[in-house]
PDB file of C-alpha atoms in Angstrom:
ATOM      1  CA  UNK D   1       0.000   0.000   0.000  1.00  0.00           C
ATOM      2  CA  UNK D   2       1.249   3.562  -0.788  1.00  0.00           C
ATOM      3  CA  UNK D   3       2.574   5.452   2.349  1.00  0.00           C
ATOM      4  CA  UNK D   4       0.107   8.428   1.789  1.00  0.00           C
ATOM      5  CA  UNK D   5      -3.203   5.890   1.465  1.00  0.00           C
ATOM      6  CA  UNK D   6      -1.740   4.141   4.408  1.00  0.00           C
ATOM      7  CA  UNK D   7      -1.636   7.306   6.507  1.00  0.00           C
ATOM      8  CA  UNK D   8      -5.017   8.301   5.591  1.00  0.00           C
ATOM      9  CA  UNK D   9      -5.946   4.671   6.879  1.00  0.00           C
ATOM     10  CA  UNK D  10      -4.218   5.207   9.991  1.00  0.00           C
ATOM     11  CA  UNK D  11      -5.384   8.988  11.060  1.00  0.00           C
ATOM     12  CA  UNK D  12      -8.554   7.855  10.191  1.00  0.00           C
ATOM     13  CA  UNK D  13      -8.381   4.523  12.804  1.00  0.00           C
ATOM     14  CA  UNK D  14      -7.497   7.699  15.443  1.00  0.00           C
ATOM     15  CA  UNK D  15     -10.570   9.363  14.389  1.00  0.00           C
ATOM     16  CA  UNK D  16     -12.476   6.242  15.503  1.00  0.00           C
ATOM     17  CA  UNK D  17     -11.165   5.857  18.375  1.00  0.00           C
ATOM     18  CA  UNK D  18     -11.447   9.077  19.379  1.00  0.00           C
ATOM     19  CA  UNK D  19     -15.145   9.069  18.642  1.00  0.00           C
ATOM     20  CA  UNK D  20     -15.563   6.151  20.276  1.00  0.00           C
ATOM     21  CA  UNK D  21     -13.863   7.180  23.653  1.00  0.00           C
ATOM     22  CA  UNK D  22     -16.819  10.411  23.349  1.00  0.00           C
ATOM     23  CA  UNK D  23     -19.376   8.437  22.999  1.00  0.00           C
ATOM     24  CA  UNK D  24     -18.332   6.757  26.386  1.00  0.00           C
ATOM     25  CA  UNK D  25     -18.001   9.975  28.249  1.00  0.00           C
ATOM     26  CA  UNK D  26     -21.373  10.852  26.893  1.00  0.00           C
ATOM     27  CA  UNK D  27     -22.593   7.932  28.491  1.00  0.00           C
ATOM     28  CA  UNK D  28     -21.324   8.536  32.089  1.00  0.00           C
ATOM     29  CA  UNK D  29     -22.454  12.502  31.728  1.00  0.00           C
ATOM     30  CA  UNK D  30     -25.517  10.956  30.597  1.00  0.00           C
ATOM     31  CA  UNK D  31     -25.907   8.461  33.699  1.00  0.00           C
ATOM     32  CA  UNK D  32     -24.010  10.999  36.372  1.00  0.00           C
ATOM     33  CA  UNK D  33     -27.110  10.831  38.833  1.00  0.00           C
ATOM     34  CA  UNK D  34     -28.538   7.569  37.486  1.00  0.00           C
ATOM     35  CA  UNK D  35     -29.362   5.698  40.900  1.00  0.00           C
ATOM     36  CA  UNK D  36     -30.817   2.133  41.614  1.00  0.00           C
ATOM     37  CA  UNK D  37     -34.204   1.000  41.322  1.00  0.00           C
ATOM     38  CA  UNK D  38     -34.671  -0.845  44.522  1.00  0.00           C
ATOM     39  CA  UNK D  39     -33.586  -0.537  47.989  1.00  0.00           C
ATOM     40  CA  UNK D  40     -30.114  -0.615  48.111  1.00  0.00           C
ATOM     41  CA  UNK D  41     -29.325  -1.091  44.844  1.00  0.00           C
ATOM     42  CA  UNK D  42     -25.783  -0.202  43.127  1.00  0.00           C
ATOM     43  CA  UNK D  43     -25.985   2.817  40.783  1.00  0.00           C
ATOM     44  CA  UNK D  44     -24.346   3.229  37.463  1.00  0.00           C
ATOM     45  CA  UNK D  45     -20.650   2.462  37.459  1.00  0.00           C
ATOM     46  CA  UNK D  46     -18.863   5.214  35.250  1.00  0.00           C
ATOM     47  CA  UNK D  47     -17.212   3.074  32.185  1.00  0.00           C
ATOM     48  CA  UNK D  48     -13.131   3.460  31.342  1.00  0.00           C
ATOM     49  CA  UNK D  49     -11.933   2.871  27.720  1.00  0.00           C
ATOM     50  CA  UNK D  50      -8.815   1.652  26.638  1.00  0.00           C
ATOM     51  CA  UNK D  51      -6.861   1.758  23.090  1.00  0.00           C
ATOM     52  CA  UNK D  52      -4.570  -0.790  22.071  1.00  0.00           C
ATOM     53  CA  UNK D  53      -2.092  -0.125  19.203  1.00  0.00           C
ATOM     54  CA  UNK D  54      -2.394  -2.904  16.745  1.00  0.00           C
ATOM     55  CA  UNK D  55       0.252  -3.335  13.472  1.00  0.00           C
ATOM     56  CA  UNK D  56      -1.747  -3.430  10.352  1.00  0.00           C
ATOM     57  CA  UNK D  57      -0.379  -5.998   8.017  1.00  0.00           C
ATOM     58  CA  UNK D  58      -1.385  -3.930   4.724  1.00  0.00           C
ATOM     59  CA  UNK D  59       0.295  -0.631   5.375  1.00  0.00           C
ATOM     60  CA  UNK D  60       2.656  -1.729   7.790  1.00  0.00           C
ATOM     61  CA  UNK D  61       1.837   0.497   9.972  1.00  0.00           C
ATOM     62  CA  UNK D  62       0.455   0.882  13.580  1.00  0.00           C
ATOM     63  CA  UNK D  63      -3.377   1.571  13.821  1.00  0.00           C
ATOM     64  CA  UNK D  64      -5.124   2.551  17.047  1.00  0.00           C
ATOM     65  CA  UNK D  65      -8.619   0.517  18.002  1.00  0.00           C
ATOM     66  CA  UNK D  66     -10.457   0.703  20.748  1.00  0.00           C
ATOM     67  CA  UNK D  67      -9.726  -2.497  23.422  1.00  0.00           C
ATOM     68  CA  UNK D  68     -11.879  -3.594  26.457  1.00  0.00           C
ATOM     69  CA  UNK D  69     -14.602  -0.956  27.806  1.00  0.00           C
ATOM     70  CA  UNK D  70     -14.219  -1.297  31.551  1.00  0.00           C
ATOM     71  CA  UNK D  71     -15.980  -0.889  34.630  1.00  0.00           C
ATOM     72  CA  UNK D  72     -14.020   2.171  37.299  1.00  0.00           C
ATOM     73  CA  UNK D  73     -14.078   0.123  40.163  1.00  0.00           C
ATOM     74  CA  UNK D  74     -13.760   3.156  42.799  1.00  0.00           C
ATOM     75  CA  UNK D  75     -16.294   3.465  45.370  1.00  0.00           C
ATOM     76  CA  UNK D  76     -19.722   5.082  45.207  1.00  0.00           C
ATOM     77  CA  UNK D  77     -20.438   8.114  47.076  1.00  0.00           C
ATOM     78  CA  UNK D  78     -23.108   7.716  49.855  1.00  0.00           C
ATOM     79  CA  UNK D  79     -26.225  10.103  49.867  1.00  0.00           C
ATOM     80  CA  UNK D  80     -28.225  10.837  52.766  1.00  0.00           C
ATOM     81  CA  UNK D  81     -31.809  10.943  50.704  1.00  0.00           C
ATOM     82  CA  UNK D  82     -34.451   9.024  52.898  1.00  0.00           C
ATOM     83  CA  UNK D  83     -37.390   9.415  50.416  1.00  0.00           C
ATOM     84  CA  UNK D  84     -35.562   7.965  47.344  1.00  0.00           C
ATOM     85  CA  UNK D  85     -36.738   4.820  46.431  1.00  0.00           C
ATOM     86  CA  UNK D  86     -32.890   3.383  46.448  1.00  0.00           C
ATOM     87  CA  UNK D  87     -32.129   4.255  49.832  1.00  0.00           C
ATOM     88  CA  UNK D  88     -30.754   1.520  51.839  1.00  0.00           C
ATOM     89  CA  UNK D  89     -32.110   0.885  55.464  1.00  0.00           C
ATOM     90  CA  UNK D  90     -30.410   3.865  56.764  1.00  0.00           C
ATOM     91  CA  UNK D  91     -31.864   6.506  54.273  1.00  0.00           C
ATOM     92  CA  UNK D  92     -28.327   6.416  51.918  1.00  0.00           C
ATOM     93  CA  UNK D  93     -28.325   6.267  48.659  1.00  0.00           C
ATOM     94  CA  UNK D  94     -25.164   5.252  46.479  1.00  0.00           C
ATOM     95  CA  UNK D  95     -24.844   7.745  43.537  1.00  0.00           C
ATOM     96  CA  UNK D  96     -23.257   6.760  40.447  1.00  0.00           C
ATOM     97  CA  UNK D  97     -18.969   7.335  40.479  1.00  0.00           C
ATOM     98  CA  UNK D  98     -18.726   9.865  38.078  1.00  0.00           C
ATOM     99  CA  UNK D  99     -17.239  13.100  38.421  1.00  0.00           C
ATOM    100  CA  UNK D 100     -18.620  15.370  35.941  1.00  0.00           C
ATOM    101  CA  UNK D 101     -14.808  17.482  36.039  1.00  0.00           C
ATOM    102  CA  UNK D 102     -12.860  14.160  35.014  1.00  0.00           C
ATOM    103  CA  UNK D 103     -15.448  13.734  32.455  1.00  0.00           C
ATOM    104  CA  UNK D 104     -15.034  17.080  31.124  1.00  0.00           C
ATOM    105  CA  UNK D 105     -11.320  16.786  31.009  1.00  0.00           C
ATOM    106  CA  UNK D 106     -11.446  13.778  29.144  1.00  0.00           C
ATOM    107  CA  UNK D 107     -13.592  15.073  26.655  1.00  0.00           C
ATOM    108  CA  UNK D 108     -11.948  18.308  25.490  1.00  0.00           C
ATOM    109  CA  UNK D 109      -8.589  15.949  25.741  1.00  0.00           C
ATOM    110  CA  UNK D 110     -10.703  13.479  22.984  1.00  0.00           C
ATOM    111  CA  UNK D 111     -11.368  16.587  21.137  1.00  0.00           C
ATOM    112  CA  UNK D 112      -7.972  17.701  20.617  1.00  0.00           C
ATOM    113  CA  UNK D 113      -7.017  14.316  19.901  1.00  0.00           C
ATOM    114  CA  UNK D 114      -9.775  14.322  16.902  1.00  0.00           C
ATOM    115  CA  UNK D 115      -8.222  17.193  15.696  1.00  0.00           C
ATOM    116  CA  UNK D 116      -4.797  16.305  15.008  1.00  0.00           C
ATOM    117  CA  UNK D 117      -5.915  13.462  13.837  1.00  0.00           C
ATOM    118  CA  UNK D 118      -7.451  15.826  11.096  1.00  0.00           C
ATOM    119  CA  UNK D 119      -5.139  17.427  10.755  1.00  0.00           C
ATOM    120  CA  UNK D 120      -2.749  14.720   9.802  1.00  0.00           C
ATOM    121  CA  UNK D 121      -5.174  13.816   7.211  1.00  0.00           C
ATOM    122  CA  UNK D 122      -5.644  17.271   6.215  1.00  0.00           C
ATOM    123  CA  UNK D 123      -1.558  17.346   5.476  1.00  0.00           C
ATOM    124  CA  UNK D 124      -1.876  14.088   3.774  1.00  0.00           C
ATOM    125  CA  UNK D 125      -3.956  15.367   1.495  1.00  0.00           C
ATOM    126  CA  UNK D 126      -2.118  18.424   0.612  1.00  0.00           C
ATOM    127  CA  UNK D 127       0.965  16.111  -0.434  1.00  0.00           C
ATOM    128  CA  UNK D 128      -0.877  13.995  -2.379  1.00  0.00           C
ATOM    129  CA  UNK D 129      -2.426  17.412  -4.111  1.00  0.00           C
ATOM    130  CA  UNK D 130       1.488  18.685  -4.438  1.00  0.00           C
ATOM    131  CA  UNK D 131       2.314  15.324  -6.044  1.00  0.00           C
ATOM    132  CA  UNK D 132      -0.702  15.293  -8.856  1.00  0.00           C
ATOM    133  CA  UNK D 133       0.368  18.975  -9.325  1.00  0.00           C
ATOM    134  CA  UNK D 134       3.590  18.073 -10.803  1.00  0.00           C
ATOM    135  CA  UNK D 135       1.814  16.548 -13.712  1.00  0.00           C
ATOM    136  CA  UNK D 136       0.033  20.022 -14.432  1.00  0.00           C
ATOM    137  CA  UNK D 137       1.209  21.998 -17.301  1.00  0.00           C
ATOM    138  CA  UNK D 138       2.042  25.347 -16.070  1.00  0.00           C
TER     139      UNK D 138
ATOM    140  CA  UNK T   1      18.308   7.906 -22.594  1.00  0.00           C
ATOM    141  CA  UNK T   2      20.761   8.706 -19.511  1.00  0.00           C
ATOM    142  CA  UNK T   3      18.803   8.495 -16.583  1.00  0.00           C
ATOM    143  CA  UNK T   4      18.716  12.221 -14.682  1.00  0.00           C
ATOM    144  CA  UNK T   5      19.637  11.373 -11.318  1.00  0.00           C
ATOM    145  CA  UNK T   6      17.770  14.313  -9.975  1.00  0.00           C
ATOM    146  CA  UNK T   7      14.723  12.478 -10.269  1.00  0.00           C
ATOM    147  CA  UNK T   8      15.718   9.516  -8.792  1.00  0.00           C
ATOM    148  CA  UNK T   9      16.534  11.412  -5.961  1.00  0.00           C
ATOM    149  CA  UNK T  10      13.063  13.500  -5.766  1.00  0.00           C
ATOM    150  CA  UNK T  11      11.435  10.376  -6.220  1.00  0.00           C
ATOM    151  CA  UNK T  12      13.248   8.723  -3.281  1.00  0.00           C
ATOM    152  CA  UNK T  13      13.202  11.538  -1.033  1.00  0.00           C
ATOM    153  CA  UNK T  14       9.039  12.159  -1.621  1.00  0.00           C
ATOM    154  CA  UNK T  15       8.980   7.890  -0.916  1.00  0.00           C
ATOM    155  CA  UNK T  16      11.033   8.515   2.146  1.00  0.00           C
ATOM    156  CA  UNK T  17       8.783  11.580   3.007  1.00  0.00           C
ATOM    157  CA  UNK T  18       5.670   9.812   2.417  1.00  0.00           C
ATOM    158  CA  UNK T  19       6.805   6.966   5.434  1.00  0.00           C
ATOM    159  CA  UNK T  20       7.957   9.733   7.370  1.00  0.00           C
ATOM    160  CA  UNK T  21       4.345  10.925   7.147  1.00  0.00           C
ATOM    161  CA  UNK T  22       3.019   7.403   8.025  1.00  0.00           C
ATOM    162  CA  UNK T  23       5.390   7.182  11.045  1.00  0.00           C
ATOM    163  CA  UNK T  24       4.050  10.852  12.267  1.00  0.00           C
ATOM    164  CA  UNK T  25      -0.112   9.343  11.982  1.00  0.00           C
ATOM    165  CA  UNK T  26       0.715   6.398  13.827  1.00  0.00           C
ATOM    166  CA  UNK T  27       2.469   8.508  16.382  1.00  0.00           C
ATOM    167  CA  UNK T  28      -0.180  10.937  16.318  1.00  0.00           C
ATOM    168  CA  UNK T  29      -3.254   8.239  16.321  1.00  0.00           C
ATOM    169  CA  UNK T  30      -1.759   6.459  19.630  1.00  0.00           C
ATOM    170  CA  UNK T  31      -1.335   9.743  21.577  1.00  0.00           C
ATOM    171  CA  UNK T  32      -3.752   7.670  23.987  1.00  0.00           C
ATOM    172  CA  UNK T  33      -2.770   4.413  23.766  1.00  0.00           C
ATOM    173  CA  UNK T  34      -0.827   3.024  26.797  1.00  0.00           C
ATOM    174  CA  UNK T  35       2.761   1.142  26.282  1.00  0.00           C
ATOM    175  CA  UNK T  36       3.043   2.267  22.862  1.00  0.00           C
ATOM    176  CA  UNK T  37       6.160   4.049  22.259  1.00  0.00           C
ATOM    177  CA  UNK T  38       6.846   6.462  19.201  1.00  0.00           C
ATOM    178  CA  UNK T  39       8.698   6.029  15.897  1.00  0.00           C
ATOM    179  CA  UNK T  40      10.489   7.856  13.280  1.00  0.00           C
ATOM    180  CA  UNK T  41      11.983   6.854  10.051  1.00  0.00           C
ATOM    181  CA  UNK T  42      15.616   6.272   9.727  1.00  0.00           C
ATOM    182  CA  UNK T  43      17.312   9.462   8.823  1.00  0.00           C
ATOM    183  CA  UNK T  44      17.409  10.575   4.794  1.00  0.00           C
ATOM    184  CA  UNK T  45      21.034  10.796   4.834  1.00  0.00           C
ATOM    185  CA  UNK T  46      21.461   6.863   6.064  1.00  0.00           C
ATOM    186  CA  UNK T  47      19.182   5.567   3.226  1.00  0.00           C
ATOM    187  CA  UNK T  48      21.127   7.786   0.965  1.00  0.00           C
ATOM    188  CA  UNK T  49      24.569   6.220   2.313  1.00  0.00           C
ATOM    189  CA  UNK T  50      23.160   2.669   2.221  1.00  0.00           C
ATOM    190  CA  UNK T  51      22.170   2.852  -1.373  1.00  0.00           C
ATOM    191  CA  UNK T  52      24.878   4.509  -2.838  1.00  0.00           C
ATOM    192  CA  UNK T  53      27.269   1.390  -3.532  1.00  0.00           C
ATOM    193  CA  UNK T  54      24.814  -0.181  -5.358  1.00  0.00           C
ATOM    194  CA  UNK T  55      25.387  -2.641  -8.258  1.00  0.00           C
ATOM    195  CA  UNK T  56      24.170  -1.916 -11.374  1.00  0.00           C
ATOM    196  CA  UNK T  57      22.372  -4.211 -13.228  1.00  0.00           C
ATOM    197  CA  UNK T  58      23.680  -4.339 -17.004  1.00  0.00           C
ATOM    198  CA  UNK T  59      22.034  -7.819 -18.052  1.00  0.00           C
ATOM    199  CA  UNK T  60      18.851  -9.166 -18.412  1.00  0.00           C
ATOM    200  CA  UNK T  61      19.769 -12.542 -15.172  1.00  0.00           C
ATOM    201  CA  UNK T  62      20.988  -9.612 -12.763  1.00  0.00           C
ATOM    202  CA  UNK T  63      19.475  -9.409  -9.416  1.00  0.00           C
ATOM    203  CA  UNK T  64      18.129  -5.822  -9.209  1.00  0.00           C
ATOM    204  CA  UNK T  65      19.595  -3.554  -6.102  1.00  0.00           C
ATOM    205  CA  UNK T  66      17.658  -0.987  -7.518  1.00  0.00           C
ATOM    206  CA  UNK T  67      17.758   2.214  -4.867  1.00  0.00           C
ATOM    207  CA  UNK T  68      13.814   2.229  -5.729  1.00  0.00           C
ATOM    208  CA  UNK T  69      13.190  -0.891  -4.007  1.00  0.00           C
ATOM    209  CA  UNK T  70      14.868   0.377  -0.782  1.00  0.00           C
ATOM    210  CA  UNK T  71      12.351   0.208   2.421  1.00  0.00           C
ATOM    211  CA  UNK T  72      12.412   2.708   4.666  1.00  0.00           C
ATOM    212  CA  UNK T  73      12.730   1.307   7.653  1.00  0.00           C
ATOM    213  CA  UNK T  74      10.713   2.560  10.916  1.00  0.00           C
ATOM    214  CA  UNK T  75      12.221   2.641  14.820  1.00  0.00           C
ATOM    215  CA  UNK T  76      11.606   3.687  18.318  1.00  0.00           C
ATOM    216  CA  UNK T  77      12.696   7.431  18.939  1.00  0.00           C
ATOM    217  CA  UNK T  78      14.963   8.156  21.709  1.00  0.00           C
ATOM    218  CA  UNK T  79      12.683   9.457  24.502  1.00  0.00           C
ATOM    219  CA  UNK T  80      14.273  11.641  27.254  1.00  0.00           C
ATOM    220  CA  UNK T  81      11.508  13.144  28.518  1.00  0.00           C
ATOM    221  CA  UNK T  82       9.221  12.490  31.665  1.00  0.00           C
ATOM    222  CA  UNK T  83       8.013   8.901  32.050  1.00  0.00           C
ATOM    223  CA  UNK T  84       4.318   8.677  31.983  1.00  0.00           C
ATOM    224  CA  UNK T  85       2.627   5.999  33.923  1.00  0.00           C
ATOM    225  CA  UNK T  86       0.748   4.748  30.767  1.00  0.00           C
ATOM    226  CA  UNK T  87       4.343   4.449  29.640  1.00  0.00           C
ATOM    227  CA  UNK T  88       3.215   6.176  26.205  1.00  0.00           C
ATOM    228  CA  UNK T  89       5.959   7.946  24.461  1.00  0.00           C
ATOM    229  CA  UNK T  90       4.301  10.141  21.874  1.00  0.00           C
ATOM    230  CA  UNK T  91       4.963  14.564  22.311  1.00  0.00           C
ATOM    231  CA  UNK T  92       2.388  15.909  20.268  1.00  0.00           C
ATOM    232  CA  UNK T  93       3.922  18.626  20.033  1.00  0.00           C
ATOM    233  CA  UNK T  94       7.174  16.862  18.431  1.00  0.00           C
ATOM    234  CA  UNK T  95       4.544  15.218  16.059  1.00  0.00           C
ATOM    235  CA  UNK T  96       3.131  18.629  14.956  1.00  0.00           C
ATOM    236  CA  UNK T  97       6.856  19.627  14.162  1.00  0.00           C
ATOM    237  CA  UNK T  98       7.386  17.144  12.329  1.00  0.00           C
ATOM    238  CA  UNK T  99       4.813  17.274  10.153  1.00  0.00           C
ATOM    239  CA  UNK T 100       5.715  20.986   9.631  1.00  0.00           C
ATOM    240  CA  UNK T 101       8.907  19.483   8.844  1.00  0.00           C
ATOM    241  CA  UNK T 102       7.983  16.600   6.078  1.00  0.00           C
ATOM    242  CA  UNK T 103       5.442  19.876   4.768  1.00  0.00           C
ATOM    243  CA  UNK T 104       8.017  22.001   4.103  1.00  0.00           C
ATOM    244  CA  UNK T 105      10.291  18.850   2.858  1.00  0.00           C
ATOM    245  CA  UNK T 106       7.644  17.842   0.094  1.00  0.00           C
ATOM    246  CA  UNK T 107       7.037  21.467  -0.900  1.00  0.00           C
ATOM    247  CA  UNK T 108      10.660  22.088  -1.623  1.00  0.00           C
ATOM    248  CA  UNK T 109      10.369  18.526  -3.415  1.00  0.00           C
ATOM    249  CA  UNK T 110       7.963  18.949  -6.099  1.00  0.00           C
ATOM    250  CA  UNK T 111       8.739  22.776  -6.286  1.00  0.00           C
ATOM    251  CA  UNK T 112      12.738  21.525  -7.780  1.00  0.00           C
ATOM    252  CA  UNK T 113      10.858  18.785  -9.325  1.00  0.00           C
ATOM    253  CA  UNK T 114       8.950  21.401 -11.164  1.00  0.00           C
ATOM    254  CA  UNK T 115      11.390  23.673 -12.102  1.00  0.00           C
ATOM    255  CA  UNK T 116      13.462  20.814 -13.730  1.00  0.00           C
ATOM    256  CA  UNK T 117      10.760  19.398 -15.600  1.00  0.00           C
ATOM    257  CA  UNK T 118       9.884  22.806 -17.268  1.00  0.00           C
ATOM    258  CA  UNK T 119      13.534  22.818 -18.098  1.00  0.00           C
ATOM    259  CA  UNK T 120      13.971  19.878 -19.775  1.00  0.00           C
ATOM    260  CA  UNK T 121      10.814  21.217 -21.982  1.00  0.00           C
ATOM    261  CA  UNK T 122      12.348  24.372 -22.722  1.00  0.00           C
ATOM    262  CA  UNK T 123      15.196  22.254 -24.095  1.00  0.00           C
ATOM    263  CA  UNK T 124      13.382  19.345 -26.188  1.00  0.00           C
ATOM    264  CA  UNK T 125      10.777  22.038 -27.488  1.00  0.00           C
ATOM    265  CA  UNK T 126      13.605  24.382 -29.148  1.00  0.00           C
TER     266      UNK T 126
END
């Protein structure tokens, strides 16, 4: 495979990732105060993604994909809320372990990730522009 | 016809660039990824030294060692900055150089490439 096609192939296996890693911090915004259903019941647990780098056999090069979509294991905050209908026994209610600033920081970090990403592909395609130029009569 | 070595070498050097580039999105693609550490192309100058004593091939049965054929070869950059605990060696802001770099590279590439092909048809139009 060409170098330039290939690098369009890879930038564009960052672009999914990258979407793919918003998607999930959509998901815990989404679910930030999404408590049980019964008494004592455990809340949403905020989901972690990872990226593994993977060598792709056509361009030789190393794409990025999007490996196992975890579980954060860390504790759930405890809620003194007597009247919700997950409250344990003792009127607390376990809230879901997301913080909404660690969300936000991971999004505008997947942003500028996307965007160099384009960027690369933006440069890629300027070369290949240069290199069909030189067949251009002036 | 003689072959113009100029082109050979614009063609090489735009090859070499083109990996260069490749090296830079995988770099730039596993900003995020933990464990994976970055890589650049060899330097121009050490494909140019490798593929200078070539042999040429003057019959039909010889094995080519044509300087076309060269590979450019990808490895781990030296890394001397601060260890991250996802162990990931990628500076963006190397990457972004870099690209400015191979940019500016091509550019000057195609721009001599140019030049010398409107020469050579000033000369065979007359």
């Amino acid at each position: 495979m060409d170098a330039l096609t290939a690098t369009l192939k890879i930038a564009a296996s960052g672009l999914g990732a990258q979407s793919e890693r918003l998607r999930i911090v959509s998901e815990n915004l989404a679910n930030a105060q999404s408590t049980g259903n019964f008494p004592g019941a455990d809340p949403y647990q905020r989901k972690t993604v990872t990226f593994v780098s993977e060598l792709d056999r056509v361009s030789g090069g190393s794409v990025v994909e999007v490996g196992a979509i975890d579980r954060d294991p860390s504790a759930f905050p405890l809620e003194f809320q007597p009247g919700n209908v997950a409250a344990d026994e003792n009127g607390y209610v376990k809230l879901p372990n997301v913080n909404v600033l660690i969300e936000m920081a991971d999004m505008t970090e997947a942003n500028r990730s996307y965007e160099a990403n384009l960027q690369v592909i933006r440069q890629a395609r300027d070369l290949i522009s240069m290199t069909i130029d030189l067949m251009r009569t002036p | 016809m003689e072959p113009v070595n100029l082109f050979d070498l614009a063609t090489r050097q735009s090859q070499w660039l083109a990996v260069r580039q490749t090296a830079i999105a995988g770099n730039v693609a596993n900003a995020n990824t933990p464990g994976y550490l970055a890589r650049d192309v060899e330097p121009f100058e050490k494909v140019l030294e490798r593929t200078a004593v070539s042999l040429s091939a003057t019959q039909q049965g010889h094995l080519g060692f044509g300087a076309t054929e060269a590979a450019f070869g990808t490895r781990v950059q030296e890394y001397d900055g601060a260890i991250l605990p996802s162990k990931n060696t990628v500076v963006m802001e190397t990457e972004l150089m870099k690209a400015g770099e191979v940019r500016r590279a091509f550019e000057l590439n195609t721009a001599i490439v140019k030049a010398f092909h409107s020469m050579l048809l000033t000369v065979s139009k007359g």
